[in-house]
Short mmCIF file of C-alpha atoms in Angstrom, two decimals:
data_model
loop_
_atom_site.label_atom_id
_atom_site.label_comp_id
_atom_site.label_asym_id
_atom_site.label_seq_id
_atom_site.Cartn_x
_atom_site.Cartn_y
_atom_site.Cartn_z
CA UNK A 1 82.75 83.99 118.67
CA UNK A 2 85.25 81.79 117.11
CA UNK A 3 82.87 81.94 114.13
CA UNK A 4 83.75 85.99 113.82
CA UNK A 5 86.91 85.21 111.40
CA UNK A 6 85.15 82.31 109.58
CA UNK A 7 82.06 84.57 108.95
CA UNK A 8 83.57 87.52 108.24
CA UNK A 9 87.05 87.83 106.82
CA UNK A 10 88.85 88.36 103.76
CA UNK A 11 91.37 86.10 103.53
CA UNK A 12 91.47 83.05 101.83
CA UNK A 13 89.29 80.22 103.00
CA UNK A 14 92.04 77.69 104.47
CA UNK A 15 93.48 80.91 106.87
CA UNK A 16 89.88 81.09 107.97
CA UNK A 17 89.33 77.66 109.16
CA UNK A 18 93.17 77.68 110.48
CA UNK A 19 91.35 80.41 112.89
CA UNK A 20 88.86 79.00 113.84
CA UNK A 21 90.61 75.62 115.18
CA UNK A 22 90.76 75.63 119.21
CA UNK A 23 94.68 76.01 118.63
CA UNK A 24 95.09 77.77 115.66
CA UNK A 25 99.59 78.56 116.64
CA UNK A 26 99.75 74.44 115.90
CA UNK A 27 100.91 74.48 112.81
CA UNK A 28 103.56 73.21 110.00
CA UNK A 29 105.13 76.00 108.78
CA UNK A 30 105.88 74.37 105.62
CA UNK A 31 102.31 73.36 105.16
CA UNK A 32 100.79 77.01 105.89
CA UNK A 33 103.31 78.71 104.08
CA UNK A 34 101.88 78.17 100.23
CA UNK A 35 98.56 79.21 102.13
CA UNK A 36 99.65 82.25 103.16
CA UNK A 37 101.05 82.84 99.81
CA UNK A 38 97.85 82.12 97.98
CA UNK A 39 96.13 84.69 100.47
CA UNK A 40 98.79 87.42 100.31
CA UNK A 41 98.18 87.16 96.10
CA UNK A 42 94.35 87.48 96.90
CA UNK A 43 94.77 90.53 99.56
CA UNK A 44 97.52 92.79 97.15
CA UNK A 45 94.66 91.75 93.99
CA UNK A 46 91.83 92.86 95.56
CA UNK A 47 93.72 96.03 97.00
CA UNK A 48 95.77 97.37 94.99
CA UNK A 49 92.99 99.43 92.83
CA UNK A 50 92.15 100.79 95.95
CA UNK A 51 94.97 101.93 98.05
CA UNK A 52 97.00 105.14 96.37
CA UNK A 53 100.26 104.05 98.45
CA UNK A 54 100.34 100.00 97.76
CA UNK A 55 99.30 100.87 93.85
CA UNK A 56 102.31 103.56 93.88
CA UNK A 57 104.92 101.44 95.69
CA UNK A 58 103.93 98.25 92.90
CA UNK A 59 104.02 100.95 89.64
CA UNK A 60 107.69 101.83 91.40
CA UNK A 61 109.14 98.60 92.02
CA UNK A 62 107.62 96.84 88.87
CA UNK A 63 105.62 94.16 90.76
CA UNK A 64 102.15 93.34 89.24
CA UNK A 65 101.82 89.53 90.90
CA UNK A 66 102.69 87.55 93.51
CA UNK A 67 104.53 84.27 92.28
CA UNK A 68 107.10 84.04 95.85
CA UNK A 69 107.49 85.37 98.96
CA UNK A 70 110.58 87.41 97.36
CA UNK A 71 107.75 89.74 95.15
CA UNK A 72 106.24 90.38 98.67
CA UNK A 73 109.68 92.66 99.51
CA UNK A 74 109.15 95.48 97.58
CA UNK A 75 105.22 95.48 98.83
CA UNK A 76 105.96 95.96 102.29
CA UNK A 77 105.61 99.81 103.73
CA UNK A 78 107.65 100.84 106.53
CA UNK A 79 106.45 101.24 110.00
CA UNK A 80 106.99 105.10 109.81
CA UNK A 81 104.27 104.95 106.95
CA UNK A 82 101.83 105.77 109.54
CA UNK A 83 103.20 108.54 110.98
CA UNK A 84 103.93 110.18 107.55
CA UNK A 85 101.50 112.90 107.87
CA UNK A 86 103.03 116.16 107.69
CA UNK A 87 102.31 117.43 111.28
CA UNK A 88 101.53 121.15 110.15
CA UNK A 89 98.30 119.19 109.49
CA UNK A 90 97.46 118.80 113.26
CA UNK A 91 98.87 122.04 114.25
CA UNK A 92 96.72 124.08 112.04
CA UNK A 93 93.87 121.88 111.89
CA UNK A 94 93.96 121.10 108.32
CA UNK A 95 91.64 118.13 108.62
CA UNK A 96 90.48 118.09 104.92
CA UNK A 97 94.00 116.99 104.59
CA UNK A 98 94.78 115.01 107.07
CA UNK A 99 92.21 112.93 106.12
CA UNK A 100 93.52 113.16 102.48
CA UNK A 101 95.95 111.58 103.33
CA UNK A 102 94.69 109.03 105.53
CA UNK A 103 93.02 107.84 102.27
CA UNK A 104 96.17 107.18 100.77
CA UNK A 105 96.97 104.45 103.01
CA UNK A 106 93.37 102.36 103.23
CA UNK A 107 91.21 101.10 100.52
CA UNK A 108 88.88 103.93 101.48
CA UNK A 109 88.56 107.30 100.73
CA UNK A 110 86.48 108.81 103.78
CA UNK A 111 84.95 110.68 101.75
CA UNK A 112 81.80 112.42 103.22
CA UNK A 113 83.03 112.33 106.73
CA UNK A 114 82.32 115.62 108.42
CA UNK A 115 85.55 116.73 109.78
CA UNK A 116 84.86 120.79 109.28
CA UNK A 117 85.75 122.72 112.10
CA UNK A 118 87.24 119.57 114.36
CA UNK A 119 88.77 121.69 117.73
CA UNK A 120 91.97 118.94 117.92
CA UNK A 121 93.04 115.80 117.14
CA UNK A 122 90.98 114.15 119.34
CA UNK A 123 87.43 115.74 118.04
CA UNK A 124 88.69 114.64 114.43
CA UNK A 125 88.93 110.92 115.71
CA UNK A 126 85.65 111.37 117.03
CA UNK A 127 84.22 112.19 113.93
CA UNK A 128 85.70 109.27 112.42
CA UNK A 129 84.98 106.92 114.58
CA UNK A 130 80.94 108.34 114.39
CA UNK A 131 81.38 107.55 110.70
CA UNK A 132 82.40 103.92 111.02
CA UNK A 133 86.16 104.21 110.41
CA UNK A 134 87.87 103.06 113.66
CA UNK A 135 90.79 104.91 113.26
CA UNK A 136 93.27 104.00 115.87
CA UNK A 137 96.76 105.29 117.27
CA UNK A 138 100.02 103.95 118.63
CA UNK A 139 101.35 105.23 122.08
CA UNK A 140 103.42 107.81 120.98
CA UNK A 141 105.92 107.58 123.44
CA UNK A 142 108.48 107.78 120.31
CA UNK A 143 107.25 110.87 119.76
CA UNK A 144 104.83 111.46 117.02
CA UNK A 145 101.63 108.56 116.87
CA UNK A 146 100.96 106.39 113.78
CA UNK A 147 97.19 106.90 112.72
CA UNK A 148 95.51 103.50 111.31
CA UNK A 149 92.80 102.88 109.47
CA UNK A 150 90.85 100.20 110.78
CA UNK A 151 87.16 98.72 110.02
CA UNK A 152 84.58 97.35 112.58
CA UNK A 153 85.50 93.97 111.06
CA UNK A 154 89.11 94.54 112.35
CA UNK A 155 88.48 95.25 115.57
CA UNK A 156 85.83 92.44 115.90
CA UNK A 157 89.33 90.30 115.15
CA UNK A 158 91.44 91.62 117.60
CA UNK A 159 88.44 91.36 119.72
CA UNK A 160 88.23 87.50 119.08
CA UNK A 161 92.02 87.27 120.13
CA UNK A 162 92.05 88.52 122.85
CA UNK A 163 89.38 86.66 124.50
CA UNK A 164 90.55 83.34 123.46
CA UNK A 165 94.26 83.64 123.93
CA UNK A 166 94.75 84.63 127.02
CA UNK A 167 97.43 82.58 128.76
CA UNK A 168 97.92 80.64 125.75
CA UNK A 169 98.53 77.53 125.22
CA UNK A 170 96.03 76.99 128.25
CA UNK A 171 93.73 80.01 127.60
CA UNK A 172 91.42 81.48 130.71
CA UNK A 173 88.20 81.37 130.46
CA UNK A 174 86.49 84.73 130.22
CA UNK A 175 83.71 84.81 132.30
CA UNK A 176 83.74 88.26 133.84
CA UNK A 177 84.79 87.01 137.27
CA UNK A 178 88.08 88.56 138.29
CA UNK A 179 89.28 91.89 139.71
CA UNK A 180 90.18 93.55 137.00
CA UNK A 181 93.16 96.28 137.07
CA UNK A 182 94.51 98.25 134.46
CA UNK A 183 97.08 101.13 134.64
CA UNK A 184 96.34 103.20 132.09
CA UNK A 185 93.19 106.06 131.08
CA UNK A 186 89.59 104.94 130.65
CA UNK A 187 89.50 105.28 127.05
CA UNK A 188 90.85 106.24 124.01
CA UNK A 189 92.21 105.45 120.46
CA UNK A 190 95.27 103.91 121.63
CA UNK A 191 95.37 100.05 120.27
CA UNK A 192 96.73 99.51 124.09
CA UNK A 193 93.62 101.17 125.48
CA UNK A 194 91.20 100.12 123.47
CA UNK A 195 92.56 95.69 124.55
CA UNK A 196 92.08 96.85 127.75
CA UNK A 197 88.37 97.82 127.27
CA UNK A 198 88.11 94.53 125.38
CA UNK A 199 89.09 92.80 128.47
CA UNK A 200 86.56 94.31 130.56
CA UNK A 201 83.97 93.33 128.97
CA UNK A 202 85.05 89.89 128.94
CA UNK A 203 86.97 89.49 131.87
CA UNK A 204 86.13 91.98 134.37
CA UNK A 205 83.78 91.75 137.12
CA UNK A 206 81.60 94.28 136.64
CA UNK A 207 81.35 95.78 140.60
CA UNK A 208 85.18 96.01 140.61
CA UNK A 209 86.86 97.83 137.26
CA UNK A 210 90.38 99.64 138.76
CA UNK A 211 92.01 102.29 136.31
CA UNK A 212 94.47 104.33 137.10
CA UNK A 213 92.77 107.46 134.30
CA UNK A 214 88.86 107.88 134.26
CA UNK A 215 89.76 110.18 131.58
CA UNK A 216 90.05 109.54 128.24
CA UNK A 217 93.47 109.59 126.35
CA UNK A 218 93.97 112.42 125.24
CA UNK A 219 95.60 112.07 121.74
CA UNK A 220 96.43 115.84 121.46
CA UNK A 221 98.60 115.64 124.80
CA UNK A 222 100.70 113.50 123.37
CA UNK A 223 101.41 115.21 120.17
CA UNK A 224 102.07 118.29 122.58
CA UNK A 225 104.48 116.17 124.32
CA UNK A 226 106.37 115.01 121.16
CA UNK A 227 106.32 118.34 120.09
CA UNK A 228 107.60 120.08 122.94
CA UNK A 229 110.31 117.14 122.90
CA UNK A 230 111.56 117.89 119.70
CA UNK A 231 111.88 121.85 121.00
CA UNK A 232 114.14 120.64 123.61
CA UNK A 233 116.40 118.90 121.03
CA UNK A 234 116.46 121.94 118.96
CA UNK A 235 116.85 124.33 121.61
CA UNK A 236 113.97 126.50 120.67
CA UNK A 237 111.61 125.80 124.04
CA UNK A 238 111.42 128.40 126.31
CA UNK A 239 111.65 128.82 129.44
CA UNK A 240 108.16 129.71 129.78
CA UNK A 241 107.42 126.21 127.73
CA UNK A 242 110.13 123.99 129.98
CA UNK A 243 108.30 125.92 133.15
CA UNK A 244 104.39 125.47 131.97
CA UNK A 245 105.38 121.29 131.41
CA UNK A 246 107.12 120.69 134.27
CA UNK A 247 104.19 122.31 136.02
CA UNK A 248 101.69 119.78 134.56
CA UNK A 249 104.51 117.11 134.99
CA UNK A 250 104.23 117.51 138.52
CA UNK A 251 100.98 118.08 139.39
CA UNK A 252 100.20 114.51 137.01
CA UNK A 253 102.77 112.75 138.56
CA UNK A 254 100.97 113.50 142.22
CA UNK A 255 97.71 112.53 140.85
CA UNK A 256 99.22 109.10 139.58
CA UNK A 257 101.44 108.12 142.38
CA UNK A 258 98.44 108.38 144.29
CA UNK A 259 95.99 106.95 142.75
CA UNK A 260 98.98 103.67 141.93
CA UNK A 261 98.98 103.48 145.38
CA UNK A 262 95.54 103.18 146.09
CA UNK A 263 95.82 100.48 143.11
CA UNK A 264 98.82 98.88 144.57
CA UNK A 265 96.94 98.27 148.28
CA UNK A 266 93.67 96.76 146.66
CA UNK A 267 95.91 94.39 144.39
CA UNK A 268 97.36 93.20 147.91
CA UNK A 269 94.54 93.29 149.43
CA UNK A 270 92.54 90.87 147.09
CA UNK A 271 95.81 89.08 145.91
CA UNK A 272 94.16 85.71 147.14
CA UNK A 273 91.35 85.96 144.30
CA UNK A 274 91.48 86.02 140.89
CA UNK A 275 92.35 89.21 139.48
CA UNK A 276 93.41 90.11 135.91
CA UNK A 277 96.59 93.25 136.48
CA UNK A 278 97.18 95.04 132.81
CA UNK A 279 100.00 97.37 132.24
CA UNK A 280 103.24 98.02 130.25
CA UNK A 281 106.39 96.18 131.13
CA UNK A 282 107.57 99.63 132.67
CA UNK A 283 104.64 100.02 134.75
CA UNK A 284 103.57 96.35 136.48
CA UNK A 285 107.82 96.41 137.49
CA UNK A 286 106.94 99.80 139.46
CA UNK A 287 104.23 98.07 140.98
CA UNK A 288 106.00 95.10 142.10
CA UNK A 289 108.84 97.21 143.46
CA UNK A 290 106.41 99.34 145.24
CA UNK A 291 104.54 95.95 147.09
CA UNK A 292 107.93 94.23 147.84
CA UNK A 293 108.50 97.80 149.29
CA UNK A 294 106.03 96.86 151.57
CA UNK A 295 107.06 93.67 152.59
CA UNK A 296 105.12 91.22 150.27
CA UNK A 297 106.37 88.44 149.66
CA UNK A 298 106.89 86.73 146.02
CA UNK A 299 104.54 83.51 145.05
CA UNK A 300 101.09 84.49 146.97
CA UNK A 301 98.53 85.27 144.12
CA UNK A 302 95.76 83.31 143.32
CA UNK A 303 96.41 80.53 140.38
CA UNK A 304 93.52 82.05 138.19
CA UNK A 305 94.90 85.76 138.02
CA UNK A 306 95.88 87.19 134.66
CA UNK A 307 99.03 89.04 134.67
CA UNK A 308 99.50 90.74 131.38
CA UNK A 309 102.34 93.15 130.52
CA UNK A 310 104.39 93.96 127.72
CA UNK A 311 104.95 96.69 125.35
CA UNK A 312 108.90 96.86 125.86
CA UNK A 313 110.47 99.52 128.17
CA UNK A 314 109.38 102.39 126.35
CA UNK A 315 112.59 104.26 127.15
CA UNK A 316 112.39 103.62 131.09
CA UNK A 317 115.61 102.44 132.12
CA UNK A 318 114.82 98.59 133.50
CA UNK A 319 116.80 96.08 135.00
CA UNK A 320 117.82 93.53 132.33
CA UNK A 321 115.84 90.58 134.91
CA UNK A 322 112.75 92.83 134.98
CA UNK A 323 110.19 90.20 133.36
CA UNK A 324 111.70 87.36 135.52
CA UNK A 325 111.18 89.97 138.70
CA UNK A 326 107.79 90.13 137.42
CA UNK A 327 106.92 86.44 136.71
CA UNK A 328 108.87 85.69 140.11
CA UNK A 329 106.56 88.37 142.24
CA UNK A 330 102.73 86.86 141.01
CA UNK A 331 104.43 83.51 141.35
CA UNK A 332 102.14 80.38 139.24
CA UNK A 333 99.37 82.57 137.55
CA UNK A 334 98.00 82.78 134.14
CA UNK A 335 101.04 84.92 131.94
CA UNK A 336 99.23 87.14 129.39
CA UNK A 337 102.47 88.07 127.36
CA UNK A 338 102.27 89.02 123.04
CA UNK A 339 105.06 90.27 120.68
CA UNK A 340 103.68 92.48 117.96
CA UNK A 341 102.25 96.35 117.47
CA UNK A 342 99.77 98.16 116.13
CA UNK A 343 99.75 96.88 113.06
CA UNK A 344 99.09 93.41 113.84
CA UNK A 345 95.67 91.48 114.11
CA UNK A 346 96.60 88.82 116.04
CA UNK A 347 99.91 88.90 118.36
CA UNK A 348 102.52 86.37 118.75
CA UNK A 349 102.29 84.68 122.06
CA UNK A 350 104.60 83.95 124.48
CA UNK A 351 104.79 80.17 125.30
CA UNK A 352 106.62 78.10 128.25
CA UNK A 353 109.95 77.94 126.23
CA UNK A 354 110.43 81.46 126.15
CA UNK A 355 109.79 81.85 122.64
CA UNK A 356 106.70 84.16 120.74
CA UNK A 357 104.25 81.95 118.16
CA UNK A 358 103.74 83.74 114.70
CA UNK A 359 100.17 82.98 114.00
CA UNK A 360 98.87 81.62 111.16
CA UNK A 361 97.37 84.75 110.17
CA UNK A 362 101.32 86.64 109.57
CA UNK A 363 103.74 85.85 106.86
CA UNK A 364 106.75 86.32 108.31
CA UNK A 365 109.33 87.59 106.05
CA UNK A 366 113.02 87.95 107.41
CA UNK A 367 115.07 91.08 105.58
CA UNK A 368 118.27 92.62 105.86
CA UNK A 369 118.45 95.74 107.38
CA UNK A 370 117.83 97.79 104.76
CA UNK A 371 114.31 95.72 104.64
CA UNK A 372 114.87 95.79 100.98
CA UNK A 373 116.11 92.19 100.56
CA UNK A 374 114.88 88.54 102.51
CA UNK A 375 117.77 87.12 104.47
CA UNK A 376 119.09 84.01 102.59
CA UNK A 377 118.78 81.07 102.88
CA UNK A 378 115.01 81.89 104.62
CA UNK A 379 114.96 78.85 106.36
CA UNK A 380 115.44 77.72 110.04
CA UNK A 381 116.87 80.08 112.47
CA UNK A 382 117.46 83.48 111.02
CA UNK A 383 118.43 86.62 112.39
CA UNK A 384 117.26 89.96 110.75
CA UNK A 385 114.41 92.96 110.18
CA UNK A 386 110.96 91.59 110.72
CA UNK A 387 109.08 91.85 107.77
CA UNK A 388 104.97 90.13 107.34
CA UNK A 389 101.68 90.39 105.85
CA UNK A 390 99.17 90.48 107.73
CA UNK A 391 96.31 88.37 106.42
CA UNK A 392 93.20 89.45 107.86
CA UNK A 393 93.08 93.25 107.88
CA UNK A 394 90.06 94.74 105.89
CA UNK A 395 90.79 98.16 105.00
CA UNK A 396 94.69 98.51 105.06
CA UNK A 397 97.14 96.86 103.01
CA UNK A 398 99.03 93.69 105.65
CA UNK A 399 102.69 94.44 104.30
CA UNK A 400 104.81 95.93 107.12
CA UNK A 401 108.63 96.44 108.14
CA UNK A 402 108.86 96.67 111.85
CA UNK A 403 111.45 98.74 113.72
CA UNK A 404 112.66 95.07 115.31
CA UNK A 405 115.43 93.13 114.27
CA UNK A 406 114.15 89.61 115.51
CA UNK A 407 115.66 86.23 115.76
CA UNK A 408 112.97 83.57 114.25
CA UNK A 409 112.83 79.92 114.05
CA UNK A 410 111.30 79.65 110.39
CA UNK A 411 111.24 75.82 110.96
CA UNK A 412 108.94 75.99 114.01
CA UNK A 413 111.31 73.84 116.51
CA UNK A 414 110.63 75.14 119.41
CA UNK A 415 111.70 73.87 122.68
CA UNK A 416 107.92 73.86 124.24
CA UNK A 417 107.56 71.11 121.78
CA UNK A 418 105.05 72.93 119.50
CA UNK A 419 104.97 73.29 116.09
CA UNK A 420 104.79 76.68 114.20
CA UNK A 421 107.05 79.75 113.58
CA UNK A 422 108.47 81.42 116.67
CA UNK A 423 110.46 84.09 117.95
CA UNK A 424 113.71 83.93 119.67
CA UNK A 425 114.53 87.19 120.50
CA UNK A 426 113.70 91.09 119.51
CA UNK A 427 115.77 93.94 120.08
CA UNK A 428 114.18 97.89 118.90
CA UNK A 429 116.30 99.22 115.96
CA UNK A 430 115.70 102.82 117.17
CA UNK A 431 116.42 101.65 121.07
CA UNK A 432 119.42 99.73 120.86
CA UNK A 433 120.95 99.60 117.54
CA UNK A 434 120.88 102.86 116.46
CA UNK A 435 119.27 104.91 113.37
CA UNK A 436 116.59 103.25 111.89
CA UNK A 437 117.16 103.56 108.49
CA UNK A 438 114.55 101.75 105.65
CA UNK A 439 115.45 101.64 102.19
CA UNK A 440 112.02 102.15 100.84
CA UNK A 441 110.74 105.20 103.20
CA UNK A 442 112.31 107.48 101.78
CA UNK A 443 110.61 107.30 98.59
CA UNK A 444 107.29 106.69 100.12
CA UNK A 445 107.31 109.67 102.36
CA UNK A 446 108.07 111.76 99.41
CA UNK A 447 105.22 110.57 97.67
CA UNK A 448 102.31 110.61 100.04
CA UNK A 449 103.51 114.16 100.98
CA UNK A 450 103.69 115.30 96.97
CA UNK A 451 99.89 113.52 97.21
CA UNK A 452 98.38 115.32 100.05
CA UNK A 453 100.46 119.06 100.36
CA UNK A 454 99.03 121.58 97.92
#
């Protein structure tokens, strides 16, 4: 399947065969980096006519080519972009409109997808899915999920990733012959849930699949969550509301302790063959706390298990030594661990020096923290708001501003002794840093909302 990018994508030709090399995070920065350009200039010409928001935010800022990286700053949409619906949308079931506006964001208009009448959130993804649009979701636990519009073609991508880069730089082979373990629901539009089905089918021996959910995520239980959240902060929730959801806190709570435990005892029980254990951060920490809790001792898995965690600690308060805990408790497996989000096509992976490899397919572009300016000079190590383009998505414009301020080698002098941009350190603007303020969503909230609200 290495062919998929090759075949398929819509970047320029060079990024393509960069992809389809056996090690495609072995690069010279300074030799990919007028590549990139060249395919950045190709993606904002060929999409521009057809997404409302990237065509707005160029008209604004006065940019009508791509001659440096530096024209690329005023491209890039912030990370809230995705969550800019109004939410009265969801509440009342305004689909028409949601949907509206999820055409302001993609190079398609979704026109002609049957939406009338959608029950929740949930049934509306549904329908778009049945139409071809793969519209997927972040977790939410922030509060209020980012919708993204995504083609078969860009999930065919992530696909590819994830089944050759597992335990980079010496990848596992995915032959659907481990134990396969994965705390979180059965399904779902969730960009987390849906790597996790990926990795069943290519990992997973099919007579032993673990979950801790055979449901499906249920995207309208979160938004209830976030909403009832932001009651509590304005003190309008009830007591009837705090009483109803600490009821269903409870009783889910029960279910999942359980059921974690029953996960817990077959991951011991079986910890001498390969097994592949997927979670967040938050989550595979619980479960080594809860084995050491039973007296297991660090160092006995087998070499050939895939541990794979990440996702940050989501607001769960972690020791600062919980990833070495982790890494200590499995002991000499196969370390599954990314930097990137929902966004992203491919992730940047985490290598022996500590560090996180920028693929080929993301121009990384360092800003202030305003994200309205690159940090100068933009060369070797640089601390600041990570900016990139994405090269390979399909229906969605690549230019983001993450929430992260990030420390990046630009140089690619890593100590691992591998070539290629890489990243030092992240720490969550809205975690640790305070407000997360972006010069240019202000102006692009304002827009899409004037666009879509009658």
């Amino acid at each position: 399947m290495v062919e998929t990018v090759v075949a398929m994508g819509k970047a320029s030709g060079p990024i393509k065969e960069m992809c389809a090399r056996p090690d495609p995070y072995l690069y010279s920065p300074s030799q990919v980096l007028p590549i990139q350009l060249e395919a950045s200039r190709e993606m904002f010409a060929r999409m521009r006519p057809l997404i409302p928001v990237l065509d707005r935010r160029a008209s604004d800022t006065g940019v009508d080519r791509i001659d440096s990286i530096k024209d690329l700053v005023p491209l890039l949409l912030s990370h809230a972009t995705y969550k800019s619906y109004p939410q009265a949308f969801v509440a009342s079931r305004q689909w028409d409109k949601l949907t509206r506006w999820l055409g302001l964001v993609s190079t398609e208009t979704f026109e002609g997808v049957d939406v009338a009448g959608a029950t929740d959130i949930d049934d509306w993804l549904d329908r778009m899915w049945a139409a071809g649009y793969k519209v997927t979701t972040s977790s939410g636990t922030g509060g209020k999920v980012s919708l993204l519009p995504k083609s078969d073609l860009d999930l065919e991508i992530f696909h590819e990733y994830l089944r050759r880069f597992r335990g980079w730089p010496e990848p596992a082979v995915a032959a659907n012959d481990r134990h396969f373990f994965q705390f979180g629901p059965a399904s779902g539009a969730y960009t987390g849930v849906i790597a996790a089905g990926f990795a069943v089918q290519d990992f997973a021996r099919p007579d032993s699949v673990h979950l801790l959910v055979d449901e499906p995520l249920r995207i309208a239980k979160v938004s209830q969550m976030a909403a009832f959240r932001e009651k509590l902060k304005d003190g309008t929730a009830t007591p009837a509301d705090i009483a109803t959801v600490e009821a269903e806190g409870a009783e889910q709570a029960a279910k999942s302790s359980a059921r974690m435990n029953e996960m817990i005892d077959e991951i011991i029980r079986l910890r001498h063959e390969p097994q592949y254990i997927m979670g967040m951060s938050a989550t595979i920490y619980e479960v080594v706390t809860r084995a050491r809790a039973q007296g297991i001792p660090d160092g006995q898995f087998h070499p050939d298990t895939i541990a794979s965690f990440g996702g940050g600690t989501k607001h769960f308060k972690l020791p600062e030594d919980y990833d070495a805990q982790i890494r200590s408790f499995f002991g000499d497996v196969i370390y599954s661990s990314g930097y990137g989000m929902t966004e992203m096509s491919w992730l940047s992976t985490h290598c022996a020096g500590g560090n996180y490899h920028v693929p080929p397919t993301v121009l990384p572009l360092i800003l202030n923290e305003a994200g309205d300016e690159l940090v100068e000079p933009h060369q070797g190590v640089v601390v600041g708001r990570f900016g990139f383009v994405d090269l390979l998505t399909d229906i969605r414009w690549g230019g983001v501003i993450s929430g992260d301020r990030v420390t990046v080698d630009l140089d690619g002098d890593c100590p691992c002794g591998r070539g290629g941009v890489n990243i030092r350190s992240i720490v969550r603007f809205e975690s640790s840093l305070g407000d997360d303020k972006i010069q240019c969503s202000g102006t692009i909230d304002a827009y899409i909302r004037g666009a879509v609200v009658d």
